[in-house]
XYZ file of C-alpha atoms in Angstrom:
268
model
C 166.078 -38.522 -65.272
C 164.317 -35.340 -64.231
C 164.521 -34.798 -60.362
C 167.084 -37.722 -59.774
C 170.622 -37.879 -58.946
C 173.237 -39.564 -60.797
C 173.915 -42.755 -58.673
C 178.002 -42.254 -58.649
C 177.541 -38.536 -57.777
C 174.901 -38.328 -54.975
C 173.934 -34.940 -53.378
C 176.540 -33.397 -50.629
C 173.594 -33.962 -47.858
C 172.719 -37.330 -48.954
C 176.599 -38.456 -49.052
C 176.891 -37.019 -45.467
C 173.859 -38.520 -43.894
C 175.651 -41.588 -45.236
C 178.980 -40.887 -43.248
C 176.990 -40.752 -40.470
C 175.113 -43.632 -41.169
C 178.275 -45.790 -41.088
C 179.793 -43.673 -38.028
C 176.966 -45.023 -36.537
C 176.769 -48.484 -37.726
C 180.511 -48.633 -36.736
C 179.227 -47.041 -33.211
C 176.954 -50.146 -33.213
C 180.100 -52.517 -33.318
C 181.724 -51.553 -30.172
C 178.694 -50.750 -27.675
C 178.732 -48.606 -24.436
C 179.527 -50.918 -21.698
C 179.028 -49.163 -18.519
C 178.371 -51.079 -14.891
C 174.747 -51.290 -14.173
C 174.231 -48.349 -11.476
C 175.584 -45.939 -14.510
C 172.305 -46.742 -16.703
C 170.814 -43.814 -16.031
C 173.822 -41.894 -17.805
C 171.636 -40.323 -20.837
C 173.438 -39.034 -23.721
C 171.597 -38.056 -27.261
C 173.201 -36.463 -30.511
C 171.556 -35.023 -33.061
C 172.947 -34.590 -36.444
C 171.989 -31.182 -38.504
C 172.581 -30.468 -42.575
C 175.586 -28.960 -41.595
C 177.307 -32.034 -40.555
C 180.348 -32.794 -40.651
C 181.018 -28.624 -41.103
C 179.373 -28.359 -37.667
C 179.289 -30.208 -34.766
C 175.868 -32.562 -33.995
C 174.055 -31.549 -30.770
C 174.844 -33.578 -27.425
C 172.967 -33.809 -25.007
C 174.263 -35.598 -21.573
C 173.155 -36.017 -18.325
C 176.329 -34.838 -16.462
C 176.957 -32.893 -13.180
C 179.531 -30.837 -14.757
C 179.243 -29.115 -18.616
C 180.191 -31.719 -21.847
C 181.793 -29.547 -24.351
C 182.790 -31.769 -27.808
C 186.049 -30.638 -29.568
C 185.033 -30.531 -33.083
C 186.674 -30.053 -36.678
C 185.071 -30.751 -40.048
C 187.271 -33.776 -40.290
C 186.035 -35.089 -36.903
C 183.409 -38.024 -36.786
C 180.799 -39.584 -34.408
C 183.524 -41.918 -33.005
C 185.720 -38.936 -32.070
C 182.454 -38.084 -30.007
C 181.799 -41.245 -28.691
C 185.779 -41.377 -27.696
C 185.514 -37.946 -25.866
C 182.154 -38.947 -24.362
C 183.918 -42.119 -22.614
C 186.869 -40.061 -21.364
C 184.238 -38.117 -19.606
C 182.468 -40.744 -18.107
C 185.323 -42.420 -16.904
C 186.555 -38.776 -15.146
C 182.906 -39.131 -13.209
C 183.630 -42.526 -12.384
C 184.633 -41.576 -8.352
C 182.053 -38.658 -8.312
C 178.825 -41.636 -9.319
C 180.313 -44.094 -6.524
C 180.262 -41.349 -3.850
C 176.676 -40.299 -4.699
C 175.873 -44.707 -5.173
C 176.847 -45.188 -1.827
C 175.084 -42.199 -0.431
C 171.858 -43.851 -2.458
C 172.257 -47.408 -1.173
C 173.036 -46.869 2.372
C 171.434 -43.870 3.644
C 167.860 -42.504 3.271
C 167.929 -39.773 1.156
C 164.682 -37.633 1.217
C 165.705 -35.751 -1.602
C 165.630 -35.494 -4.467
C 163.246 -38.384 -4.557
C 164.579 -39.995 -7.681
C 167.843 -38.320 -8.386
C 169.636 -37.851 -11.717
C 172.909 -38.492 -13.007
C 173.688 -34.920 -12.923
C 172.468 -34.225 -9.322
C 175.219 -33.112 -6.688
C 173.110 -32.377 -3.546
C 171.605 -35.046 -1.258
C 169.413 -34.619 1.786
C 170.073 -37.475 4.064
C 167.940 -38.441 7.295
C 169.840 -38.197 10.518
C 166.780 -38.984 12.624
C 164.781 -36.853 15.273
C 163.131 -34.683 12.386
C 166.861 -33.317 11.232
C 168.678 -33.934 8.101
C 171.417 -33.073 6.369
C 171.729 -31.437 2.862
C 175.074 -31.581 1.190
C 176.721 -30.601 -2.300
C 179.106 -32.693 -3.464
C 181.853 -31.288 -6.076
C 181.948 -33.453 -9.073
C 185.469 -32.994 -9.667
C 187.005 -33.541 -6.039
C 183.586 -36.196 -4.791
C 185.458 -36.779 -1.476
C 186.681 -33.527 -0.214
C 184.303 -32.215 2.617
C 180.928 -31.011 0.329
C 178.784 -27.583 1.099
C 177.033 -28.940 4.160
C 173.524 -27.471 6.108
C 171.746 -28.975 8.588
C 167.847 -29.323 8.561
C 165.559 -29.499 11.753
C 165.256 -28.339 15.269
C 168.075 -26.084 17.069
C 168.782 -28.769 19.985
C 169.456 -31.180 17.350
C 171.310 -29.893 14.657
C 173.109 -27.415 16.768
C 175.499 -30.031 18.600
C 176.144 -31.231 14.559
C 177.018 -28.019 13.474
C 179.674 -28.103 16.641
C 181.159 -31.726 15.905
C 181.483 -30.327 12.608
C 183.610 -27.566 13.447
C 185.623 -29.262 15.818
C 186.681 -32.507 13.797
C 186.917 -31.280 10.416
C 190.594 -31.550 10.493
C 189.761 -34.851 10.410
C 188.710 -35.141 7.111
C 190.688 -37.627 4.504
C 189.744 -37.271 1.081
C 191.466 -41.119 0.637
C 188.199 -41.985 2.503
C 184.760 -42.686 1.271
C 182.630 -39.395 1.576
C 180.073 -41.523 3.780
C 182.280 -42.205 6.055
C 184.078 -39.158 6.660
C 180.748 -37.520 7.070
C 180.068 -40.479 9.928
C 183.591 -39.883 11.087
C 183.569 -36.095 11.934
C 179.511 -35.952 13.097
C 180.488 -39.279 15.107
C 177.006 -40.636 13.931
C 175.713 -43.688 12.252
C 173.071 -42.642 9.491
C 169.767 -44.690 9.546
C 170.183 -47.667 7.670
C 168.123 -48.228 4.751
C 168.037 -51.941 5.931
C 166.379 -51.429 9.647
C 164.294 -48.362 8.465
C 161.521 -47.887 6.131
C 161.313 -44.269 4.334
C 157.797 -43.928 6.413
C 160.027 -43.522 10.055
C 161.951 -40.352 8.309
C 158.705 -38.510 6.034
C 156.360 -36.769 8.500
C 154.112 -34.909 6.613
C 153.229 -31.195 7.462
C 151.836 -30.200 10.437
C 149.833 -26.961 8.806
C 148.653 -28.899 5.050
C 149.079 -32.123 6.197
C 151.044 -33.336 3.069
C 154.390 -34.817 2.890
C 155.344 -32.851 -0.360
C 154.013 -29.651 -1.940
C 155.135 -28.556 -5.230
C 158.229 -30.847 -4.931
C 159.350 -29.571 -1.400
C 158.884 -32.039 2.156
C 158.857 -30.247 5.428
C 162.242 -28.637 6.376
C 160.930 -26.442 9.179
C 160.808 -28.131 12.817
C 159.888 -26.661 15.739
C 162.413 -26.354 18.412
C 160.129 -27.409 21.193
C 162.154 -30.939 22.497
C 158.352 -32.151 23.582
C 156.971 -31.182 20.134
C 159.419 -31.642 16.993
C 156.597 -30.854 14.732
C 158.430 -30.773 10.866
C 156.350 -27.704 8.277
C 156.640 -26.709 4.738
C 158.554 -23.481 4.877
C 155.761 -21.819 2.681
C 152.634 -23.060 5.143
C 154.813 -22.066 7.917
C 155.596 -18.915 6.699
C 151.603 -17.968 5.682
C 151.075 -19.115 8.793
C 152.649 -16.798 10.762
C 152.183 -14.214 8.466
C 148.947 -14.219 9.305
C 149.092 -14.131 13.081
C 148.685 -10.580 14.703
C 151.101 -11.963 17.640
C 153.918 -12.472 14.686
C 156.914 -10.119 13.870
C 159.680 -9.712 11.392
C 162.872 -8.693 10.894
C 164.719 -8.306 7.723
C 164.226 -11.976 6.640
C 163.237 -13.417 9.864
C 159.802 -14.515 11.337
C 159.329 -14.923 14.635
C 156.062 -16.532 16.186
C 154.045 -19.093 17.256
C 154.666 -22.793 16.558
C 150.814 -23.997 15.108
C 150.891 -26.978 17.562
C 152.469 -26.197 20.491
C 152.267 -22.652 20.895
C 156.036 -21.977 21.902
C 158.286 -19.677 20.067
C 158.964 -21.183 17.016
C 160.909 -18.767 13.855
C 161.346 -19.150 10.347
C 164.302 -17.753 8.452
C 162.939 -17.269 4.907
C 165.270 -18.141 1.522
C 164.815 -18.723 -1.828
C 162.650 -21.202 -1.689
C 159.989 -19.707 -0.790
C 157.697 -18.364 -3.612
């Protein structure tokens, strides 16, 4: 029986591929039953030679990092066990960010992922707001910045200030936010996306390697909305332009007035 293995005394990687065979046919028995807005929770394991000495690969689309507490005498199910626990610990995290989804118009990101924290949400006039949630405390006030022109976010940045004390993480997230900017958000069901994406003044797109417009002029009469990086080669190439540090200050393209562009990462 040259090249073959006795059939009571198969090889050690053949008689752990069928462990995990059965771990996984046992895995089959009880499936993942998870409300339908958590579908796009993605997890994938990958099992190596070394298995069970070392711990299969798991991949999971989570906001915060999935580590697996593994021994040799562990098993899939021990994963799969762990992996629920985790889920159901970003239960109140997913229903902040599901409401955000379903009853505000997020501009981005466009189609987000389980794992994504931040949201931009429309507010209307060309202004937005971009906020961070914190996966494990989803209702406490988020990381908050305000997108558009100066008389428009500027009396949001004040409200802010003055009614955060308001704040009760036993609320919704949503509503707190409506609470202390005493606004209502566009509704998804009155709106279409179209009334909230003006595309660039300068390139005349609506997004450009994966960025919309976040630069609006300040001019009340114009409100014109820009790519930070066509507003910024913009002014960079007009001889009327100056900078300081960071800071542009110039010309808006359509309106002439004094328009200025505070430069961060995200420009390349």
């Amino acid at each position: 029986m040259c090249g073959a293995w006795p059939a009571d005394k198969p090889p050690a990687l053949h008689r752990r591929r069928t462990m995990a065979e059965m771990e996984v046919s046992l895995l089959r028995q009880c499936p993942l039953l998870l409300p339908q807005n958590r579908a796009k929770t993605v997890y994938e394991g990958f099992i190596s030679a070394q298995y069970p000495a070392e711990s299969p690969d798991c991949f999971v689309d989570f906001p915060v990092s999935f580590s697996v507490s593994w021994t040799p005498q562990s098993s899939l199910i021990s994963i799969y066990g762990q992996f629920l626990a985790a889920l159901e610990s970003l239960k109140a995290f997913w229903d902040v960010m599901d409401e955000i989804d379903e009853k505000t118009w997020v501009l981005e990101p466009e189609k987000p992922t389980r794992s994504a924290t931040a949201r931009r949400i429309a507010l209307g006039n060309n202004a937005s707001i971009n906020i961070d949630v914190d996966p494990r405390h989803p209702t406490m006030l988020p990381e908050c910045c305000f997108l558009g022109a100066d008389h428009v976010v500027k009396p949001l940045g004040i409200k802010l200030s003055r009614n955060i004390h308001s704040w009760d993480p036993e609320n919704s997230l949503l509503q707190n936010l409506k609470d202390v900017l005493e606004i209502d958000f566009p509704a998804r069901a009155n709106l279409e996306k179209s009334d909230f994406s003006m595309d660039c003044g300068i390139c005349y797109a609506y997004q450009l390697d994966g960025a919309i417009p976040d630069q609006v002029c300040d001019n009340s009469q114009c409100g014109q909305p820009f790519h930070q990086i066509c507003l910024y080669e913009w002014l960079r190439g007009l001889l009327t332009s100056r900078q300081s540090f960071n800071i542009i200050f110039g010309e808006c393209p359509y309106c002439s007035k004094p328009i200025t562009l505070k430069m961060s990462g995200r420009k390349s």
